[in-house]
Amino acid sequence: MEPLDIVFLLNNNLIGFTQSARRHRVGRERVRHVLRHVAALTVDEGPPLRLLLVGEDHTGRRLEVVAVWEFPRLIVIHAMDARQAIIRRYEEGMRVDQES
């Protein structure tokens, strides 16, 4: 499988949002910022390919974003402030990266 180039998808308007992605009232620009600056990524190779992305928006708030790959687009299906369990995994991953 070819790696996904999220920046390419963003630059070419190939990121979609389901209505349920807005359930927690996280704006699309906040999600796009996380996608551009993702700090942690978990992939479930499905099908469909499912991504859990964690990162900080432009204000520094940590978000968790779930998206699925439906060629040729990445569809965001969930976005919310990161839960404590996700934040712990994110911080553990950051520590491992810093130690390497």
PDB file of N, CA and C in Angstrom:
ATOM      1  N   MET A   1       0.835  -1.180   0.000  1.00  0.00           N
ATOM      2  CA  MET A   1       0.000   0.000   0.000  1.00  0.00           C
ATOM      3  C   MET A   1       0.880   1.244   0.000  1.00  0.00           C
ATOM      4  N   GLU A   2       0.540   2.196  -0.831  1.00  0.00           N
ATOM      5  CA  GLU A   2       1.259   3.472  -0.885  1.00  0.00           C
ATOM      6  C   GLU A   2       0.985   4.275   0.382  1.00  0.00           C
ATOM      7  N   PRO A   3       1.988   4.979   0.916  1.00  0.00           N
ATOM      8  CA  PRO A   3       1.726   5.818   2.089  1.00  0.00           C
ATOM      9  C   PRO A   3       0.824   6.996   1.716  1.00  0.00           C
ATOM     10  N   LEU A   4      -0.019   7.386   2.651  1.00  0.00           N
ATOM     11  CA  LEU A   4      -0.889   8.536   2.427  1.00  0.00           C
ATOM     12  C   LEU A   4      -0.099   9.814   2.628  1.00  0.00           C
ATOM     13  N   ASP A   5      -0.250  10.747   1.728  1.00  0.00           N
ATOM     14  CA  ASP A   5       0.374  12.056   1.849  1.00  0.00           C
ATOM     15  C   ASP A   5      -0.732  13.033   2.251  1.00  0.00           C
ATOM     16  N   ILE A   6      -0.885  13.223   3.550  1.00  0.00           N
ATOM     17  CA  ILE A   6      -1.990  14.037   4.064  1.00  0.00           C
ATOM     18  C   ILE A   6      -1.865  15.483   3.608  1.00  0.00           C
ATOM     19  N   VAL A   7      -0.655  16.007   3.546  1.00  0.00           N
ATOM     20  CA  VAL A   7      -0.478  17.389   3.088  1.00  0.00           C
ATOM     21  C   VAL A   7      -0.934  17.531   1.638  1.00  0.00           C
ATOM     22  N   PHE A   8      -0.602  16.546   0.792  1.00  0.00           N
ATOM     23  CA  PHE A   8      -1.075  16.570  -0.597  1.00  0.00           C
ATOM     24  C   PHE A   8      -2.603  16.585  -0.635  1.00  0.00           C
ATOM     25  N   LEU A   9      -3.222  15.733   0.181  1.00  0.00           N
ATOM     26  CA  LEU A   9      -4.683  15.674   0.212  1.00  0.00           C
ATOM     27  C   LEU A   9      -5.277  17.008   0.657  1.00  0.00           C
ATOM     28  N   LEU A  10      -4.663  17.615   1.670  1.00  0.00           N
ATOM     29  CA  LEU A  10      -5.137  18.925   2.140  1.00  0.00           C
ATOM     30  C   LEU A  10      -4.991  19.982   1.050  1.00  0.00           C
ATOM     31  N   ASN A  11      -3.841  20.013   0.404  1.00  0.00           N
ATOM     32  CA  ASN A  11      -3.572  21.028  -0.617  1.00  0.00           C
ATOM     33  C   ASN A  11      -4.457  20.874  -1.844  1.00  0.00           C
ATOM     34  N   ASN A  12      -4.957  19.682  -2.079  1.00  0.00           N
ATOM     35  CA  ASN A  12      -5.777  19.428  -3.260  1.00  0.00           C
ATOM     36  C   ASN A  12      -7.252  19.230  -2.917  1.00  0.00           C
ATOM     37  N   ASN A  13      -7.628  19.704  -1.741  1.00  0.00           N
ATOM     38  CA  ASN A  13      -9.030  19.675  -1.314  1.00  0.00           C
ATOM     39  C   ASN A  13      -9.613  18.260  -1.374  1.00  0.00           C
ATOM     40  N   LEU A  14      -8.840  17.290  -0.920  1.00  0.00           N
ATOM     41  CA  LEU A  14      -9.276  15.903  -0.934  1.00  0.00           C
ATOM     42  C   LEU A  14      -9.537  15.368   0.473  1.00  0.00           C
ATOM     43  N   ILE A  15      -9.892  16.277   1.385  1.00  0.00           N
ATOM     44  CA  ILE A  15     -10.280  15.912   2.742  1.00  0.00           C
ATOM     45  C   ILE A  15     -11.767  16.229   2.864  1.00  0.00           C
ATOM     46  N   GLY A  16     -12.550  15.220   3.220  1.00  0.00           N
ATOM     47  CA  GLY A  16     -13.977  15.422   3.417  1.00  0.00           C
ATOM     48  C   GLY A  16     -14.345  15.275   4.880  1.00  0.00           C
ATOM     49  N   PHE A  17     -15.506  15.747   5.234  1.00  0.00           N
ATOM     50  CA  PHE A  17     -15.996  15.685   6.613  1.00  0.00           C
ATOM     51  C   PHE A  17     -17.423  15.145   6.609  1.00  0.00           C
ATOM     52  N   THR A  18     -17.685  14.152   7.437  1.00  0.00           N
ATOM     53  CA  THR A  18     -19.056  13.707   7.604  1.00  0.00           C
ATOM     54  C   THR A  18     -19.752  14.661   8.575  1.00  0.00           C
ATOM     55  N   GLN A  19     -21.059  14.613   8.576  1.00  0.00           N
ATOM     56  CA  GLN A  19     -21.811  15.452   9.512  1.00  0.00           C
ATOM     57  C   GLN A  19     -21.490  15.060  10.956  1.00  0.00           C
ATOM     58  N   SER A  20     -21.295  13.763  11.194  1.00  0.00           N
ATOM     59  CA  SER A  20     -21.003  13.311  12.559  1.00  0.00           C
ATOM     60  C   SER A  20     -19.633  13.772  13.043  1.00  0.00           C
ATOM     61  N   ALA A  21     -18.735  14.134  12.128  1.00  0.00           N
ATOM     62  CA  ALA A  21     -17.412  14.636  12.522  1.00  0.00           C
ATOM     63  C   ALA A  21     -17.531  15.943  13.299  1.00  0.00           C
ATOM     64  N   ARG A  22     -18.634  16.641  13.122  1.00  0.00           N
ATOM     65  CA  ARG A  22     -18.829  17.934  13.782  1.00  0.00           C
ATOM     66  C   ARG A  22     -19.643  17.817  15.072  1.00  0.00           C
ATOM     67  N   ARG A  23     -19.949  16.595  15.483  1.00  0.00           N
ATOM     68  CA  ARG A  23     -20.780  16.370  16.666  1.00  0.00           C
ATOM     69  C   ARG A  23     -20.249  17.105  17.900  1.00  0.00           C
ATOM     70  N   HIS A  24     -18.941  17.125  18.070  1.00  0.00           N
ATOM     71  CA  HIS A  24     -18.335  17.748  19.255  1.00  0.00           C
ATOM     72  C   HIS A  24     -17.946  19.200  19.013  1.00  0.00           C
ATOM     73  N   ARG A  25     -18.448  19.762  17.924  1.00  0.00           N
ATOM     74  CA  ARG A  25     -18.281  21.172  17.601  1.00  0.00           C
ATOM     75  C   ARG A  25     -16.812  21.584  17.433  1.00  0.00           C
ATOM     76  N   VAL A  26     -16.037  20.701  16.833  1.00  0.00           N
ATOM     77  CA  VAL A  26     -14.651  21.006  16.494  1.00  0.00           C
ATOM     78  C   VAL A  26     -14.654  21.506  15.055  1.00  0.00           C
ATOM     79  N   GLY A  27     -14.147  22.701  14.853  1.00  0.00           N
ATOM     80  CA  GLY A  27     -14.153  23.305  13.528  1.00  0.00           C
ATOM     81  C   GLY A  27     -13.221  22.611  12.544  1.00  0.00           C
ATOM     82  N   ARG A  28     -13.574  22.727  11.278  1.00  0.00           N
ATOM     83  CA  ARG A  28     -12.768  22.092  10.224  1.00  0.00           C
ATOM     84  C   ARG A  28     -11.343  22.624  10.184  1.00  0.00           C
ATOM     85  N   GLU A  29     -11.153  23.911  10.429  1.00  0.00           N
ATOM     86  CA  GLU A  29      -9.790  24.464  10.399  1.00  0.00           C
ATOM     87  C   GLU A  29      -8.946  23.899  11.531  1.00  0.00           C
ATOM     88  N   ARG A  30      -9.548  23.652  12.696  1.00  0.00           N
ATOM     89  CA  ARG A  30      -8.814  23.026  13.797  1.00  0.00           C
ATOM     90  C   ARG A  30      -8.380  21.622  13.397  1.00  0.00           C
ATOM     91  N   VAL A  31      -9.280  20.887  12.754  1.00  0.00           N
ATOM     92  CA  VAL A  31      -8.956  19.530  12.309  1.00  0.00           C
ATOM     93  C   VAL A  31      -7.863  19.573  11.244  1.00  0.00           C
ATOM     94  N   ARG A  32      -7.982  20.476  10.289  1.00  0.00           N
ATOM     95  CA  ARG A  32      -6.962  20.576   9.236  1.00  0.00           C
ATOM     96  C   ARG A  32      -5.591  20.883   9.840  1.00  0.00           C
ATOM     97  N   HIS A  33      -5.565  21.713  10.877  1.00  0.00           N
ATOM     98  CA  HIS A  33      -4.291  22.026  11.535  1.00  0.00           C
ATOM     99  C   HIS A  33      -3.690  20.762  12.145  1.00  0.00           C
ATOM    100  N   VAL A  34      -4.521  19.964  12.803  1.00  0.00           N
ATOM    101  CA  VAL A  34      -4.028  18.700  13.375  1.00  0.00           C
ATOM    102  C   VAL A  34      -3.517  17.789  12.267  1.00  0.00           C
ATOM    103  N   LEU A  35      -4.237  17.718  11.152  1.00  0.00           N
ATOM    104  CA  LEU A  35      -3.800  16.866  10.047  1.00  0.00           C
ATOM    105  C   LEU A  35      -2.453  17.324   9.492  1.00  0.00           C
ATOM    106  N   ARG A  36      -2.227  18.622   9.442  1.00  0.00           N
ATOM    107  CA  ARG A  36      -0.946  19.150   8.948  1.00  0.00           C
ATOM    108  C   ARG A  36       0.198  18.931   9.933  1.00  0.00           C
ATOM    109  N   HIS A  37      -0.128  18.876  11.226  1.00  0.00           N
ATOM    110  CA  HIS A  37       0.903  18.807  12.265  1.00  0.00           C
ATOM    111  C   HIS A  37       0.685  17.607  13.185  1.00  0.00           C
ATOM    112  N   VAL A  38       0.283  16.489  12.616  1.00  0.00           N
ATOM    113  CA  VAL A  38      -0.047  15.313  13.423  1.00  0.00           C
ATOM    114  C   VAL A  38       1.162  14.876  14.249  1.00  0.00           C
ATOM    115  N   ALA A  39       0.905  14.552  15.527  1.00  0.00           N
ATOM    116  CA  ALA A  39       1.973  14.131  16.424  1.00  0.00           C
ATOM    117  C   ALA A  39       1.971  12.623  16.633  1.00  0.00           C
ATOM    118  N   ALA A  40       0.815  12.004  16.502  1.00  0.00           N
ATOM    119  CA  ALA A  40       0.717  10.556  16.696  1.00  0.00           C
ATOM    120  C   ALA A  40      -0.305  10.002  15.718  1.00  0.00           C
ATOM    121  N   LEU A  41      -0.026   8.826  15.245  1.00  0.00           N
ATOM    122  CA  LEU A  41      -0.890   8.219  14.240  1.00  0.00           C
ATOM    123  C   LEU A  41      -0.978   6.725  14.507  1.00  0.00           C
ATOM    124  N   THR A  42      -2.199   6.221  14.535  1.00  0.00           N
ATOM    125  CA  THR A  42      -2.442   4.791  14.634  1.00  0.00           C
ATOM    126  C   THR A  42      -3.250   4.395  13.412  1.00  0.00           C
ATOM    127  N   VAL A  43      -2.886   3.289  12.793  1.00  0.00           N
ATOM    128  CA  VAL A  43      -3.554   2.857  11.566  1.00  0.00           C
ATOM    129  C   VAL A  43      -4.164   1.481  11.789  1.00  0.00           C
ATOM    130  N   ASP A  44      -5.438   1.353  11.432  1.00  0.00           N
ATOM    131  CA  ASP A  44      -6.123   0.065  11.385  1.00  0.00           C
ATOM    132  C   ASP A  44      -6.359  -0.213   9.907  1.00  0.00           C
ATOM    133  N   GLU A  45      -5.691  -1.225   9.375  1.00  0.00           N
ATOM    134  CA  GLU A  45      -5.694  -1.423   7.932  1.00  0.00           C
ATOM    135  C   GLU A  45      -6.986  -1.999   7.375  1.00  0.00           C
ATOM    136  N   GLY A  46      -8.019  -2.110   8.206  1.00  0.00           N
ATOM    137  CA  GLY A  46      -9.392  -2.372   7.767  1.00  0.00           C
ATOM    138  C   GLY A  46      -9.563  -3.537   6.831  1.00  0.00           C
ATOM    139  N   PRO A  47     -10.379  -3.499   5.820  1.00  0.00           N
ATOM    140  CA  PRO A  47     -10.889  -2.289   5.166  1.00  0.00           C
ATOM    141  C   PRO A  47     -12.098  -1.702   5.889  1.00  0.00           C
ATOM    142  N   PRO A  48     -12.325  -0.418   5.749  1.00  0.00           N
ATOM    143  CA  PRO A  48     -11.434   0.536   5.093  1.00  0.00           C
ATOM    144  C   PRO A  48     -10.273   0.910   6.006  1.00  0.00           C
ATOM    145  N   LEU A  49      -9.235   1.473   5.406  1.00  0.00           N
ATOM    146  CA  LEU A  49      -8.103   1.980   6.170  1.00  0.00           C
ATOM    147  C   LEU A  49      -8.629   3.058   7.110  1.00  0.00           C
ATOM    148  N   ARG A  50      -8.341   2.908   8.397  1.00  0.00           N
ATOM    149  CA  ARG A  50      -8.862   3.832   9.417  1.00  0.00           C
ATOM    150  C   ARG A  50      -7.683   4.426  10.179  1.00  0.00           C
ATOM    151  N   LEU A  51      -7.678   5.728  10.346  1.00  0.00           N
ATOM    152  CA  LEU A  51      -6.587   6.437  11.002  1.00  0.00           C
ATOM    153  C   LEU A  51      -7.073   7.110  12.268  1.00  0.00           C
ATOM    154  N   LEU A  52      -6.304   7.008  13.341  1.00  0.00           N
ATOM    155  CA  LEU A  52      -6.513   7.804  14.546  1.00  0.00           C
ATOM    156  C   LEU A  52      -5.331   8.749  14.623  1.00  0.00           C
ATOM    157  N   LEU A  53      -5.604  10.038  14.509  1.00  0.00           N
ATOM    158  CA  LEU A  53      -4.556  11.053  14.517  1.00  0.00           C
ATOM    159  C   LEU A  53      -4.706  11.898  15.771  1.00  0.00           C
ATOM    160  N   VAL A  54      -3.609  12.195  16.413  1.00  0.00           N
ATOM    161  CA  VAL A  54      -3.611  13.032  17.613  1.00  0.00           C
ATOM    162  C   VAL A  54      -2.625  14.156  17.398  1.00  0.00           C
ATOM    163  N   GLY A  55      -3.043  15.333  17.758  1.00  0.00           N
ATOM    164  CA  GLY A  55      -2.163  16.482  17.635  1.00  0.00           C
ATOM    165  C   GLY A  55      -2.796  17.703  18.256  1.00  0.00           C
ATOM    166  N   GLU A  56      -2.079  18.790  18.195  1.00  0.00           N
ATOM    167  CA  GLU A  56      -2.564  20.044  18.772  1.00  0.00           C
ATOM    168  C   GLU A  56      -3.073  20.952  17.667  1.00  0.00           C
ATOM    169  N   ASP A  57      -4.179  21.635  17.959  1.00  0.00           N
ATOM    170  CA  ASP A  57      -4.681  22.614  16.998  1.00  0.00           C
ATOM    171  C   ASP A  57      -3.861  23.895  17.134  1.00  0.00           C
ATOM    172  N   HIS A  58      -4.235  24.935  16.430  1.00  0.00           N
ATOM    173  CA  HIS A  58      -3.455  26.178  16.427  1.00  0.00           C
ATOM    174  C   HIS A  58      -3.447  26.884  17.783  1.00  0.00           C
ATOM    175  N   THR A  59      -4.351  26.496  18.707  1.00  0.00           N
ATOM    176  CA  THR A  59      -4.364  27.100  20.043  1.00  0.00           C
ATOM    177  C   THR A  59      -3.628  26.248  21.071  1.00  0.00           C
ATOM    178  N   GLY A  60      -3.154  25.057  20.644  1.00  0.00           N
ATOM    179  CA  GLY A  60      -2.443  24.170  21.557  1.00  0.00           C
ATOM    180  C   GLY A  60      -3.330  23.130  22.221  1.00  0.00           C
ATOM    181  N   ARG A  61      -4.619  23.111  21.903  1.00  0.00           N
ATOM    182  CA  ARG A  61      -5.512  22.093  22.460  1.00  0.00           C
ATOM    183  C   ARG A  61      -5.310  20.782  21.708  1.00  0.00           C
ATOM    184  N   ARG A  62      -5.202  19.696  22.466  1.00  0.00           N
ATOM    185  CA  ARG A  62      -5.003  18.389  21.853  1.00  0.00           C
ATOM    186  C   ARG A  62      -6.331  17.845  21.357  1.00  0.00           C
ATOM    187  N   LEU A  63      -6.301  17.363  20.129  1.00  0.00           N
ATOM    188  CA  LEU A  63      -7.489  16.786  19.512  1.00  0.00           C
ATOM    189  C   LEU A  63      -7.204  15.362  19.086  1.00  0.00           C
ATOM    190  N   GLU A  64      -8.248  14.565  19.058  1.00  0.00           N
ATOM    191  CA  GLU A  64      -8.179  13.260  18.423  1.00  0.00           C
ATOM    192  C   GLU A  64      -9.100  13.308  17.219  1.00  0.00           C
ATOM    193  N   VAL A  65      -8.603  12.800  16.124  1.00  0.00           N
ATOM    194  CA  VAL A  65      -9.323  12.831  14.857  1.00  0.00           C
ATOM    195  C   VAL A  65      -9.307  11.421  14.284  1.00  0.00           C
ATOM    196  N   VAL A  66     -10.477  10.936  13.863  1.00  0.00           N
ATOM    197  CA  VAL A  66     -10.577   9.637  13.215  1.00  0.00           C
ATOM    198  C   VAL A  66     -11.002   9.885  11.774  1.00  0.00           C
ATOM    199  N   ALA A  67     -10.288   9.249  10.849  1.00  0.00           N
ATOM    200  CA  ALA A  67     -10.595   9.405   9.434  1.00  0.00           C
ATOM    201  C   ALA A  67     -10.488   8.047   8.753  1.00  0.00           C
ATOM    202  N   VAL A  68     -11.213   7.902   7.646  1.00  0.00           N
ATOM    203  CA  VAL A  68     -11.121   6.691   6.837  1.00  0.00           C
ATOM    204  C   VAL A  68     -10.679   7.076   5.433  1.00  0.00           C
ATOM    205  N   TRP A  69      -9.931   6.180   4.803  1.00  0.00           N
ATOM    206  CA  TRP A  69      -9.440   6.400   3.450  1.00  0.00           C
ATOM    207  C   TRP A  69     -10.428   5.784   2.480  1.00  0.00           C
ATOM    208  N   GLU A  70     -11.065   6.624   1.689  1.00  0.00           N
ATOM    209  CA  GLU A  70     -11.964   6.187   0.617  1.00  0.00           C
ATOM    210  C   GLU A  70     -11.442   6.824  -0.658  1.00  0.00           C
ATOM    211  N   PHE A  71     -10.612   6.073  -1.379  1.00  0.00           N
ATOM    212  CA  PHE A  71      -9.924   6.614  -2.548  1.00  0.00           C
ATOM    213  C   PHE A  71     -10.881   7.430  -3.399  1.00  0.00           C
ATOM    214  N   PRO A  72     -10.510   8.637  -3.776  1.00  0.00           N
ATOM    215  CA  PRO A  72      -9.223   9.304  -3.600  1.00  0.00           C
ATOM    216  C   PRO A  72      -9.213  10.290  -2.431  1.00  0.00           C
ATOM    217  N   ARG A  73     -10.133  10.133  -1.472  1.00  0.00           N
ATOM    218  CA  ARG A  73     -10.267  11.124  -0.402  1.00  0.00           C
ATOM    219  C   ARG A  73     -10.053  10.515   0.970  1.00  0.00           C
ATOM    220  N   LEU A  74      -9.661  11.367   1.899  1.00  0.00           N
ATOM    221  CA  LEU A  74      -9.624  11.024   3.310  1.00  0.00           C
ATOM    222  C   LEU A  74     -10.861  11.665   3.926  1.00  0.00           C
ATOM    223  N   ILE A  75     -11.698  10.873   4.578  1.00  0.00           N
ATOM    224  CA  ILE A  75     -12.951  11.357   5.136  1.00  0.00           C
ATOM    225  C   ILE A  75     -12.835  11.374   6.655  1.00  0.00           C
ATOM    226  N   VAL A  76     -12.957  12.566   7.252  1.00  0.00           N
ATOM    227  CA  VAL A  76     -12.931  12.717   8.708  1.00  0.00           C
ATOM    228  C   VAL A  76     -14.311  12.337   9.228  1.00  0.00           C
ATOM    229  N   ILE A  77     -14.344  11.341  10.130  1.00  0.00           N
ATOM    230  CA  ILE A  77     -15.622  10.876  10.652  1.00  0.00           C
ATOM    231  C   ILE A  77     -15.820  11.227  12.125  1.00  0.00           C
ATOM    232  N   HIS A  78     -14.747  11.688  12.795  1.00  0.00           N
ATOM    233  CA  HIS A  78     -14.837  11.985  14.230  1.00  0.00           C
ATOM    234  C   HIS A  78     -13.736  12.970  14.600  1.00  0.00           C
ATOM    235  N   ALA A  79     -14.087  13.951  15.419  1.00  0.00           N
ATOM    236  CA  ALA A  79     -13.093  14.900  15.935  1.00  0.00           C
ATOM    237  C   ALA A  79     -13.584  15.423  17.274  1.00  0.00           C
ATOM    238  N   MET A  80     -12.695  15.407  18.249  1.00  0.00           N
ATOM    239  CA  MET A  80     -13.058  15.915  19.575  1.00  0.00           C
ATOM    240  C   MET A  80     -11.790  16.239  20.363  1.00  0.00           C
ATOM    241  N   ASP A  81     -11.974  16.964  21.472  1.00  0.00           N
ATOM    242  CA  ASP A  81     -10.846  17.167  22.375  1.00  0.00           C
ATOM    243  C   ASP A  81     -10.375  15.782  22.814  1.00  0.00           C
ATOM    244  N   ALA A  82      -9.078  15.617  22.858  1.00  0.00           N
ATOM    245  CA  ALA A  82      -8.513  14.299  23.161  1.00  0.00           C
ATOM    246  C   ALA A  82      -8.880  13.851  24.571  1.00  0.00           C
ATOM    247  N   ARG A  83      -9.290  12.597  24.663  1.00  0.00           N
ATOM    248  CA  ARG A  83      -9.603  11.997  25.962  1.00  0.00           C
ATOM    249  C   ARG A  83      -8.310  11.692  26.708  1.00  0.00           C
ATOM    250  N   GLN A  84      -8.411  11.534  28.018  1.00  0.00           N
ATOM    251  CA  GLN A  84      -7.236  11.330  28.861  1.00  0.00           C
ATOM    252  C   GLN A  84      -6.442  10.095  28.437  1.00  0.00           C
ATOM    253  N   ALA A  85      -7.114   9.008  28.081  1.00  0.00           N
ATOM    254  CA  ALA A  85      -6.406   7.792  27.658  1.00  0.00           C
ATOM    255  C   ALA A  85      -5.611   8.043  26.381  1.00  0.00           C
ATOM    256  N   ILE A  86      -6.163   8.811  25.475  1.00  0.00           N
ATOM    257  CA  ILE A  86      -5.464   9.142  24.224  1.00  0.00           C
ATOM    258  C   ILE A  86      -4.279  10.056  24.518  1.00  0.00           C
ATOM    259  N   ILE A  87      -4.471  11.015  25.422  1.00  0.00           N
ATOM    260  CA  ILE A  87      -3.382  11.930  25.790  1.00  0.00           C
ATOM    261  C   ILE A  87      -2.219  11.153  26.399  1.00  0.00           C
ATOM    262  N   ARG A  88      -2.513  10.160  27.248  1.00  0.00           N
ATOM    263  CA  ARG A  88      -1.445   9.345  27.836  1.00  0.00           C
ATOM    264  C   ARG A  88      -0.657   8.619  26.748  1.00  0.00           C
ATOM    265  N   ARG A  89      -1.367   8.017  25.776  1.00  0.00           N
ATOM    266  CA  ARG A  89      -0.676   7.325  24.681  1.00  0.00           C
ATOM    267  C   ARG A  89       0.162   8.298  23.872  1.00  0.00           C
ATOM    268  N   TYR A  90      -0.371   9.480  23.642  1.00  0.00           N
ATOM    269  CA  TYR A  90       0.336  10.532  22.901  1.00  0.00           C
ATOM    270  C   TYR A  90       1.614  10.922  23.639  1.00  0.00           C
ATOM    271  N   GLU A  91       1.509  11.170  24.952  1.00  0.00           N
ATOM    272  CA  GLU A  91       2.675  11.583  25.736  1.00  0.00           C
ATOM    273  C   GLU A  91       3.715  10.472  25.829  1.00  0.00           C
ATOM    274  N   GLU A  92       3.267   9.211  25.953  1.00  0.00           N
ATOM    275  CA  GLU A  92       4.203   8.088  25.975  1.00  0.00           C
ATOM    276  C   GLU A  92       4.950   7.994  24.646  1.00  0.00           C
ATOM    277  N   GLY A  93       4.244   8.190  23.556  1.00  0.00           N
ATOM    278  CA  GLY A  93       4.871   8.176  22.241  1.00  0.00           C
ATOM    279  C   GLY A  93       5.873   9.296  22.072  1.00  0.00           C
ATOM    280  N   MET A  94       5.554  10.466  22.617  1.00  0.00           N
ATOM    281  CA  MET A  94       6.476  11.602  22.540  1.00  0.00           C
ATOM    282  C   MET A  94       7.748  11.302  23.330  1.00  0.00           C
ATOM    283  N   ARG A  95       7.614  10.664  24.495  1.00  0.00           N
ATOM    284  CA  ARG A  95       8.795  10.321  25.306  1.00  0.00           C
ATOM    285  C   ARG A  95       9.674   9.325  24.557  1.00  0.00           C
ATOM    286  N   VAL A  96       9.066   8.330  23.937  1.00  0.00           N
ATOM    287  CA  VAL A  96       9.838   7.320  23.205  1.00  0.00           C
ATOM    288  C   VAL A  96      10.582   7.989  22.058  1.00  0.00           C
ATOM    289  N   ASP A  97       9.927   8.899  21.332  1.00  0.00           N
ATOM    290  CA  ASP A  97      10.569   9.594  20.211  1.00  0.00           C
ATOM    291  C   ASP A  97      11.751  10.431  20.693  1.00  0.00           C
ATOM    292  N   GLN A  98      11.608  11.082  21.837  1.00  0.00           N
ATOM    293  CA  GLN A  98      12.679  11.923  22.359  1.00  0.00           C
ATOM    294  C   GLN A  98      13.875  11.108  22.832  1.00  0.00           C
ATOM    295  N   GLU A  99      13.610   9.889  23.307  1.00  0.00           N
ATOM    296  CA  GLU A  99      14.686   9.021  23.775  1.00  0.00           C
ATOM    297  C   GLU A  99      15.467   8.410  22.622  1.00  0.00           C
ATOM    298  N   SER A 100      14.847   8.312  21.447  1.00  0.00           N
ATOM    299  CA  SER A 100      15.498   7.673  20.290  1.00  0.00           C
ATOM    300  C   SER A 100      16.556   8.550  19.690  1.00  0.00           C
TER     301      SER A 100
END
